[in-house]
Amino acid sequence: MQETQLSLNVVHLLSYSMSDFNSTDFINPSTFILLGIPGLEAAHVWISIPFCTMYIIAILGNFTILFIVKTEPSLHVPMYYFLCMLAVTDLVLTTSILPKMLSIFWFNSREINFSACLTQLYFSLSFSTMESGILVAMAFDRYVAICDPLRHSTTLTNPIVAKIGLALVLRGAILVLPYPFLARNWPYCRTNIIPHTYCEHIAVVKLACADIRVSSYYGLSVAFFVIGLDVFFIAMSYTQILRAIFRLPTKDARLKTVGTCGSHLCVILASYIPALFSFLTHRFGHNVALHVHVLMANMYHLLPPMLNPIIYGVRTQQIRDTLLQPFTHKGT
């Protein structure tokens, strides 16, 4: 009799909890559960090794760029100021997602607070937008330096560079601000499990039990507006740069001028190609496995911050010479 009564109490408690879970508490979940890389859970520890390595390289490389530019007076010019902005953006971008991702891989710490999830979503998107804008500013700097070199020092003064940087920060911060506000207002009554390594925008809003077309359309509009315009301005800048290069009298002069743009072109490719693959697989790759989507999204956030300081360190003589100076003998 006591066992029967105990069983009835347990069933009643479970039914009450499930009813309460579905009708009240879960409309505003206190936490989300990040699965990591769905289908590859058994390999999380092994996957964490290259991810952690990339993160360490990104942190060391970008801090090294900031230190070299700060300590070397000859690098206090617009090109390297923009490079410092890019380094800071990369540091924030990787740090917004990597520590939590590694805690999932190493400690199985999958829970993330609802507000923390939206904060992560905001920082990853806003700093990605800022990074794209900085690449446009760097392209404009190369355009002025090559096509109108006599006016470069008067066109891109320190106050102008600071205003450009502020405008890019405000653009990223304001355009992305509706994302978390819209996501916070949706009712969540399906599940709180996110099949991702971080709080990616679409992965979060797909959990809402409401019509999320506003979030989806706004996200697409911002992506096309930001990436479309940025790529257009970069293409226009380099079209004019190439026209100026082909008008140079000698082959050596043309090669030298191309060399000054080589680092920036490599950074552009390293930034936009992973983003393009991630966007295409997410929007049109309906038959692509989920773990491929997640891995591509991670590469989009990890690869450029790791490659940018390497590219500039290898291809830019001033940075390379300053970096190697402690290891060389005086007079050599």
CSV table of C-alpha atoms in Angstrom, one decimal:
chain,number,residue,atom,x,y,z
A,1,MET,CA,0.0,0.0,0.0
A,2,GLN,CA,2.8,2.4,0.9
A,3,GLU,CA,4.7,1.5,-2.3
A,4,THR,CA,1.5,2.2,-4.4
A,5,GLN,CA,1.0,5.5,-2.7
A,6,LEU,CA,4.7,6.4,-3.2
A,7,SER,CA,4.4,5.5,-6.9
A,8,LEU,CA,1.3,7.7,-7.3
A,9,ASN,CA,3.1,10.6,-5.6
A,10,VAL,CA,6.1,10.3,-7.9
A,11,VAL,CA,3.8,10.2,-11.0
A,12,HIS,CA,1.9,13.2,-9.8
A,13,LEU,CA,5.2,15.1,-9.1
A,14,LEU,CA,6.5,14.2,-12.6
A,15,SER,CA,3.3,15.2,-14.3
A,16,TYR,CA,3.2,18.5,-12.4
A,17,SER,CA,6.9,19.2,-13.2
A,18,MET,CA,6.4,18.5,-16.9
A,19,SER,CA,3.3,20.7,-17.0
A,20,ASP,CA,5.0,23.5,-15.2
A,21,PHE,CA,8.1,23.0,-17.4
A,22,ASN,CA,6.1,23.3,-20.6
A,23,SER,CA,3.8,26.1,-19.6
A,24,THR,CA,5.6,28.6,-17.5
A,25,ASP,CA,9.3,28.3,-16.7
A,26,PHE,CA,10.4,27.2,-20.1
A,27,ILE,CA,8.9,30.3,-21.9
A,28,ASN,CA,11.9,32.1,-20.5
A,29,PRO,CA,14.6,29.4,-19.9
A,30,SER,CA,17.2,30.3,-17.3
A,31,THR,CA,19.8,28.2,-19.2
A,32,PHE,CA,20.6,26.7,-22.5
A,33,ILE,CA,22.5,23.5,-23.1
A,34,LEU,CA,25.2,23.6,-25.8
A,35,LEU,CA,25.8,20.1,-27.3
A,36,GLY,CA,29.2,21.0,-28.8
A,37,ILE,CA,29.6,19.3,-32.2
A,38,PRO,CA,26.6,16.9,-32.7
A,39,GLY,CA,27.7,13.5,-33.8
A,40,LEU,CA,31.3,14.0,-32.8
A,41,GLU,CA,30.9,14.0,-29.0
A,42,ALA,CA,33.3,11.1,-28.6
A,43,ALA,CA,36.0,13.1,-30.4
A,44,HIS,CA,35.6,16.3,-28.5
A,45,VAL,CA,38.9,16.0,-26.6
A,46,TRP,CA,40.8,15.4,-29.9
A,47,ILE,CA,39.0,18.2,-31.7
A,48,SER,CA,39.9,20.5,-28.8
A,49,ILE,CA,43.6,20.2,-29.5
A,50,PRO,CA,43.6,22.0,-32.9
A,51,PHE,CA,41.0,24.5,-31.6
A,52,CYS,CA,43.0,25.3,-28.5
A,53,THR,CA,46.2,25.6,-30.6
A,54,MET,CA,44.5,28.0,-33.0
A,55,TYR,CA,43.3,30.1,-30.0
A,56,ILE,CA,46.7,30.3,-28.4
A,57,ILE,CA,48.3,31.3,-31.8
A,58,ALA,CA,45.6,34.0,-32.2
A,59,ILE,CA,46.1,35.4,-28.7
A,60,LEU,CA,49.9,35.4,-28.9
A,61,GLY,CA,50.0,36.7,-32.5
A,62,ASN,CA,47.5,39.6,-32.1
A,63,PHE,CA,49.1,40.7,-28.8
A,64,THR,CA,52.5,40.6,-30.5
A,65,ILE,CA,51.1,42.8,-33.3
A,66,LEU,CA,49.8,45.3,-30.7
A,67,PHE,CA,53.0,45.3,-28.8
A,68,ILE,CA,55.2,45.8,-31.9
A,69,VAL,CA,53.1,48.7,-33.2
A,70,LYS,CA,53.0,50.4,-29.8
A,71,THR,CA,56.8,50.2,-29.3
A,72,GLU,CA,58.0,51.0,-32.8
A,73,PRO,CA,57.5,54.7,-33.7
A,74,SER,CA,57.9,54.1,-37.4
A,75,LEU,CA,54.7,52.0,-37.4
A,76,HIS,CA,52.6,54.8,-36.0
A,77,VAL,CA,50.8,55.3,-39.3
A,78,PRO,CA,47.2,54.7,-40.5
A,79,MET,CA,47.9,51.2,-42.0
A,80,TYR,CA,49.2,49.9,-38.6
A,81,TYR,CA,46.5,51.7,-36.6
A,82,PHE,CA,43.9,49.8,-38.6
A,83,LEU,CA,45.9,46.6,-38.1
A,84,CYS,CA,45.8,47.2,-34.3
A,85,MET,CA,42.0,47.6,-34.6
A,86,LEU,CA,41.8,44.3,-36.5
A,87,ALA,CA,44.0,42.6,-33.8
A,88,VAL,CA,41.7,43.9,-30.9
A,89,THR,CA,38.6,42.8,-32.9
A,90,ASP,CA,40.1,39.3,-33.4
A,91,LEU,CA,41.0,39.0,-29.7
A,92,VAL,CA,37.5,39.8,-28.6
A,93,LEU,CA,35.9,37.6,-31.3
A,94,THR,CA,37.8,34.5,-30.4
A,95,THR,CA,37.6,35.1,-26.6
A,96,SER,CA,33.8,35.5,-26.8
A,97,ILE,CA,33.4,31.9,-27.9
A,98,LEU,CA,36.5,29.8,-27.3
A,99,PRO,CA,36.7,29.5,-23.5
A,100,LYS,CA,33.1,28.2,-23.3
A,101,MET,CA,33.7,25.9,-26.3
A,102,LEU,CA,36.8,24.4,-24.6
A,103,SER,CA,34.9,24.0,-21.3
A,104,ILE,CA,32.4,21.9,-23.3
A,105,PHE,CA,35.1,19.8,-24.8
A,106,TRP,CA,37.2,19.3,-21.7
A,107,PHE,CA,34.8,19.4,-18.7
A,108,ASN,CA,31.5,18.6,-20.3
A,109,SER,CA,30.3,22.0,-19.0
A,110,ARG,CA,27.4,22.4,-21.4
A,111,GLU,CA,25.1,24.8,-19.5
A,112,ILE,CA,25.1,28.5,-20.4
A,113,ASN,CA,22.9,31.2,-18.8
A,114,PHE,CA,20.2,32.7,-21.0
A,115,SER,CA,21.6,36.2,-20.6
A,116,ALA,CA,25.2,35.0,-21.1
A,117,CYS,CA,24.1,33.2,-24.3
A,118,LEU,CA,22.6,36.3,-25.7
A,119,THR,CA,25.7,38.3,-24.7
A,120,GLN,CA,27.9,35.8,-26.5
A,121,LEU,CA,25.6,36.0,-29.6
A,122,TYR,CA,25.8,39.8,-29.5
A,123,PHE,CA,29.6,40.0,-29.2
A,124,SER,CA,30.3,37.4,-31.9
A,125,LEU,CA,28.1,39.1,-34.4
A,126,SER,CA,29.0,42.7,-33.6
A,127,PHE,CA,32.7,42.1,-33.7
A,128,SER,CA,32.4,40.1,-36.9
A,129,THR,CA,30.7,43.2,-38.4
A,130,MET,CA,33.4,45.5,-37.1
A,131,GLU,CA,36.1,43.3,-38.6
A,132,SER,CA,34.5,43.5,-42.0
A,133,GLY,CA,34.4,47.3,-41.7
A,134,ILE,CA,38.1,47.4,-40.7
A,135,LEU,CA,39.0,45.5,-43.8
A,136,VAL,CA,37.2,48.2,-45.9
A,137,ALA,CA,39.1,50.9,-44.0
A,138,MET,CA,42.4,49.1,-44.7
A,139,ALA,CA,41.5,48.9,-48.4
A,140,PHE,CA,40.8,52.6,-48.5
A,141,ASP,CA,44.1,53.3,-46.8
A,142,ARG,CA,45.9,51.3,-49.6
A,143,TYR,CA,43.9,53.1,-52.2
A,144,VAL,CA,44.9,56.5,-51.0
A,145,ALA,CA,48.5,55.4,-50.5
A,146,ILE,CA,48.9,54.1,-54.0
A,147,CYS,CA,46.5,56.2,-56.1
A,148,ASP,CA,47.0,59.5,-54.4
A,149,PRO,CA,50.3,59.2,-52.3
A,150,LEU,CA,50.9,63.0,-52.0
A,151,ARG,CA,47.6,63.5,-50.1
A,152,HIS,CA,47.8,60.3,-48.0
A,153,SER,CA,49.2,62.1,-44.9
A,154,THR,CA,46.6,64.9,-45.1
A,155,THR,CA,43.7,62.6,-45.9
A,156,LEU,CA,44.2,60.0,-43.2
A,157,THR,CA,45.3,62.0,-40.2
A,158,ASN,CA,45.2,60.6,-36.7
A,159,PRO,CA,41.8,62.3,-35.9
A,160,ILE,CA,40.3,60.9,-39.2
A,161,VAL,CA,41.6,57.4,-38.4
A,162,ALA,CA,40.1,57.7,-34.9
A,163,LYS,CA,36.7,58.8,-36.3
A,164,ILE,CA,36.7,55.9,-38.8
A,165,GLY,CA,37.4,53.5,-36.0
A,166,LEU,CA,34.6,55.0,-33.9
A,167,ALA,CA,32.2,54.8,-36.8
A,168,LEU,CA,33.0,51.1,-37.4
A,169,VAL,CA,32.5,50.3,-33.7
A,170,LEU,CA,29.1,52.1,-33.7
A,171,ARG,CA,28.0,50.4,-36.9
A,172,GLY,CA,28.7,47.0,-35.5
A,173,ALA,CA,27.2,47.7,-32.1
A,174,ILE,CA,24.0,49.3,-33.4
A,175,LEU,CA,23.2,47.0,-36.4
A,176,VAL,CA,23.6,43.9,-34.2
A,177,LEU,CA,21.7,45.3,-31.2
A,178,PRO,CA,18.2,44.0,-32.4
A,179,TYR,CA,19.5,40.4,-32.6
A,180,PRO,CA,19.6,39.7,-28.8
A,181,PHE,CA,16.5,41.8,-28.1
A,182,LEU,CA,14.4,39.9,-30.7
A,183,ALA,CA,15.8,36.6,-29.4
A,184,ARG,CA,15.0,37.5,-25.8
A,185,ASN,CA,11.3,38.3,-26.6
A,186,TRP,CA,10.6,35.0,-28.4
A,187,PRO,CA,8.8,32.4,-26.3
A,188,TYR,CA,10.8,29.2,-25.9
A,189,CYS,CA,8.7,26.1,-25.2
A,190,ARG,CA,10.3,23.3,-27.3
A,191,THR,CA,13.7,22.6,-25.9
A,192,ASN,CA,16.7,24.5,-24.5
A,193,ILE,CA,19.2,22.3,-26.3
A,194,ILE,CA,21.4,24.1,-28.8
A,195,PRO,CA,23.2,21.8,-31.3
A,196,HIS,CA,26.2,24.0,-31.5
A,197,THR,CA,29.4,24.9,-29.7
A,198,TYR,CA,28.3,28.5,-29.0
A,199,CYS,CA,25.1,30.6,-29.1
A,200,GLU,CA,24.9,31.1,-32.9
A,201,HIS,CA,22.0,33.3,-33.8
A,202,ILE,CA,19.9,31.0,-36.0
A,203,ALA,CA,20.6,28.0,-33.8
A,204,VAL,CA,19.1,30.0,-30.8
A,205,VAL,CA,16.0,31.5,-32.5
A,206,LYS,CA,15.1,28.2,-34.1
A,207,LEU,CA,14.3,26.9,-30.6
A,208,ALA,CA,11.5,29.5,-30.3
A,209,CYS,CA,7.9,28.3,-30.6
A,210,ALA,CA,6.9,31.4,-32.6
A,211,ASP,CA,7.2,32.8,-36.1
A,212,ILE,CA,10.8,33.9,-36.2
A,213,ARG,CA,10.7,35.4,-39.7
A,214,VAL,CA,11.5,38.9,-38.2
A,215,SER,CA,14.8,37.6,-36.8
A,216,SER,CA,15.6,35.6,-39.9
A,217,TYR,CA,14.8,38.4,-42.4
A,218,TYR,CA,16.6,41.0,-40.3
A,219,GLY,CA,19.7,38.7,-40.0
A,220,LEU,CA,19.7,38.2,-43.8
A,221,SER,CA,19.2,41.9,-44.4
A,222,VAL,CA,22.2,42.9,-42.2
A,223,ALA,CA,24.4,40.2,-43.7
A,224,PHE,CA,23.7,41.4,-47.3
A,225,PHE,CA,23.9,45.0,-46.3
A,226,VAL,CA,27.2,44.7,-44.4
A,227,ILE,CA,29.0,42.1,-46.4
A,228,GLY,CA,27.6,43.2,-49.7
A,229,LEU,CA,28.6,46.9,-49.3
A,230,ASP,CA,31.9,46.0,-47.7
A,231,VAL,CA,32.9,43.6,-50.5
A,232,PHE,CA,31.7,46.2,-53.1
A,233,PHE,CA,33.9,49.0,-51.5
A,234,ILE,CA,36.9,46.7,-51.3
A,235,ALA,CA,36.5,45.6,-54.9
A,236,MET,CA,36.2,49.2,-56.0
A,237,SER,CA,39.3,50.2,-54.1
A,238,TYR,CA,41.4,47.4,-55.5
A,239,THR,CA,40.1,48.0,-59.0
A,240,GLN,CA,41.5,51.5,-58.8
A,241,ILE,CA,44.7,50.2,-57.2
A,242,LEU,CA,45.2,47.7,-60.0
A,243,ARG,CA,44.6,50.4,-62.6
A,244,ALA,CA,47.3,52.6,-60.9
A,245,ILE,CA,49.7,49.6,-60.7
A,246,PHE,CA,49.4,48.8,-64.4
A,247,ARG,CA,50.2,52.5,-65.2
A,248,LEU,CA,53.6,52.3,-63.4
A,249,PRO,CA,56.6,52.5,-65.8
A,250,THR,CA,58.7,49.5,-64.7
A,251,LYS,CA,58.0,45.9,-63.7
A,252,ASP,CA,60.0,46.3,-60.4
A,253,ALA,CA,57.8,49.2,-59.4
A,254,ARG,CA,54.7,47.2,-60.1
A,255,LEU,CA,55.9,44.2,-58.1
A,256,LYS,CA,56.9,46.4,-55.2
A,257,THR,CA,53.5,48.1,-55.2
A,258,VAL,CA,51.7,44.8,-55.4
A,259,GLY,CA,53.8,43.6,-52.4
A,260,THR,CA,52.5,46.5,-50.3
A,261,CYS,CA,48.9,45.2,-50.9
A,262,GLY,CA,49.7,41.5,-50.6
A,263,SER,CA,49.3,41.2,-46.9
A,264,HIS,CA,45.9,42.9,-46.9
A,265,LEU,CA,44.6,40.8,-49.9
A,266,CYS,CA,45.6,37.6,-48.0
A,267,VAL,CA,43.8,38.8,-44.9
A,268,ILE,CA,40.7,39.6,-46.9
A,269,LEU,CA,40.7,36.1,-48.4
A,270,ALA,CA,41.3,34.5,-45.0
A,271,SER,CA,38.3,36.5,-43.6
A,272,TYR,CA,35.7,36.2,-46.3
A,273,ILE,CA,36.3,32.7,-47.7
A,274,PRO,CA,35.5,30.9,-44.4
A,275,ALA,CA,32.5,33.2,-43.9
A,276,LEU,CA,31.3,32.5,-47.5
A,277,PHE,CA,31.5,28.7,-47.0
A,278,SER,CA,29.8,29.0,-43.6
A,279,PHE,CA,27.0,31.1,-45.1
A,280,LEU,CA,26.5,28.8,-48.2
A,281,THR,CA,26.5,25.6,-46.2
A,282,HIS,CA,24.1,27.1,-43.6
A,283,ARG,CA,21.6,28.5,-46.1
A,284,PHE,CA,21.7,26.1,-49.0
A,285,GLY,CA,23.5,23.0,-47.8
A,286,HIS,CA,20.4,21.3,-46.5
A,287,ASN,CA,21.9,17.8,-47.1
A,288,VAL,CA,25.1,18.7,-45.4
A,289,ALA,CA,25.7,17.0,-42.0
A,290,LEU,CA,25.0,19.1,-38.9
A,291,HIS,CA,28.6,18.6,-37.6
A,292,VAL,CA,29.9,20.1,-40.9
A,293,HIS,CA,27.8,23.2,-40.4
A,294,VAL,CA,29.1,23.6,-36.8
A,295,LEU,CA,32.7,23.1,-37.9
A,296,MET,CA,32.4,25.6,-40.7
A,297,ALA,CA,30.9,28.2,-38.3
A,298,ASN,CA,33.9,27.6,-35.9
A,299,MET,CA,36.4,28.0,-38.6
A,300,TYR,CA,34.8,31.3,-39.6
A,301,HIS,CA,35.5,32.6,-36.1
A,302,LEU,CA,38.9,30.9,-35.5
A,303,LEU,CA,40.8,30.9,-38.8
A,304,PRO,CA,41.0,34.7,-39.5
A,305,PRO,CA,42.1,35.7,-36.0
A,306,MET,CA,44.9,33.1,-36.2
A,307,LEU,CA,46.0,33.8,-39.7
A,308,ASN,CA,45.9,37.6,-39.7
A,309,PRO,CA,48.9,38.2,-37.4
A,310,ILE,CA,50.9,35.4,-39.2
A,311,ILE,CA,50.2,37.0,-42.6
A,312,TYR,CA,51.3,40.4,-41.5
A,313,GLY,CA,54.2,39.1,-39.5
A,314,VAL,CA,55.5,37.1,-42.5
A,315,ARG,CA,54.7,39.6,-45.3
A,316,THR,CA,55.4,43.0,-43.7
A,317,GLN,CA,59.1,43.8,-43.4
A,318,GLN,CA,58.8,46.3,-40.7
A,319,ILE,CA,56.9,43.9,-38.4
A,320,ARG,CA,59.2,41.0,-39.3
A,321,ASP,CA,62.4,43.1,-38.7
A,322,THR,CA,61.1,44.4,-35.3
A,323,LEU,CA,60.1,40.9,-34.3
A,324,LEU,CA,63.4,39.4,-35.2
A,325,GLN,CA,65.5,42.2,-33.8
A,326,PRO,CA,66.1,40.6,-30.3
A,327,PHE,CA,67.4,37.5,-31.9
A,328,THR,CA,69.9,39.1,-34.3
A,329,HIS,CA,73.3,40.5,-33.4
A,330,LYS,CA,74.0,44.2,-33.6
A,331,GLY,CA,75.3,45.2,-37.0
A,332,THR,CA,73.9,42.2,-38.8
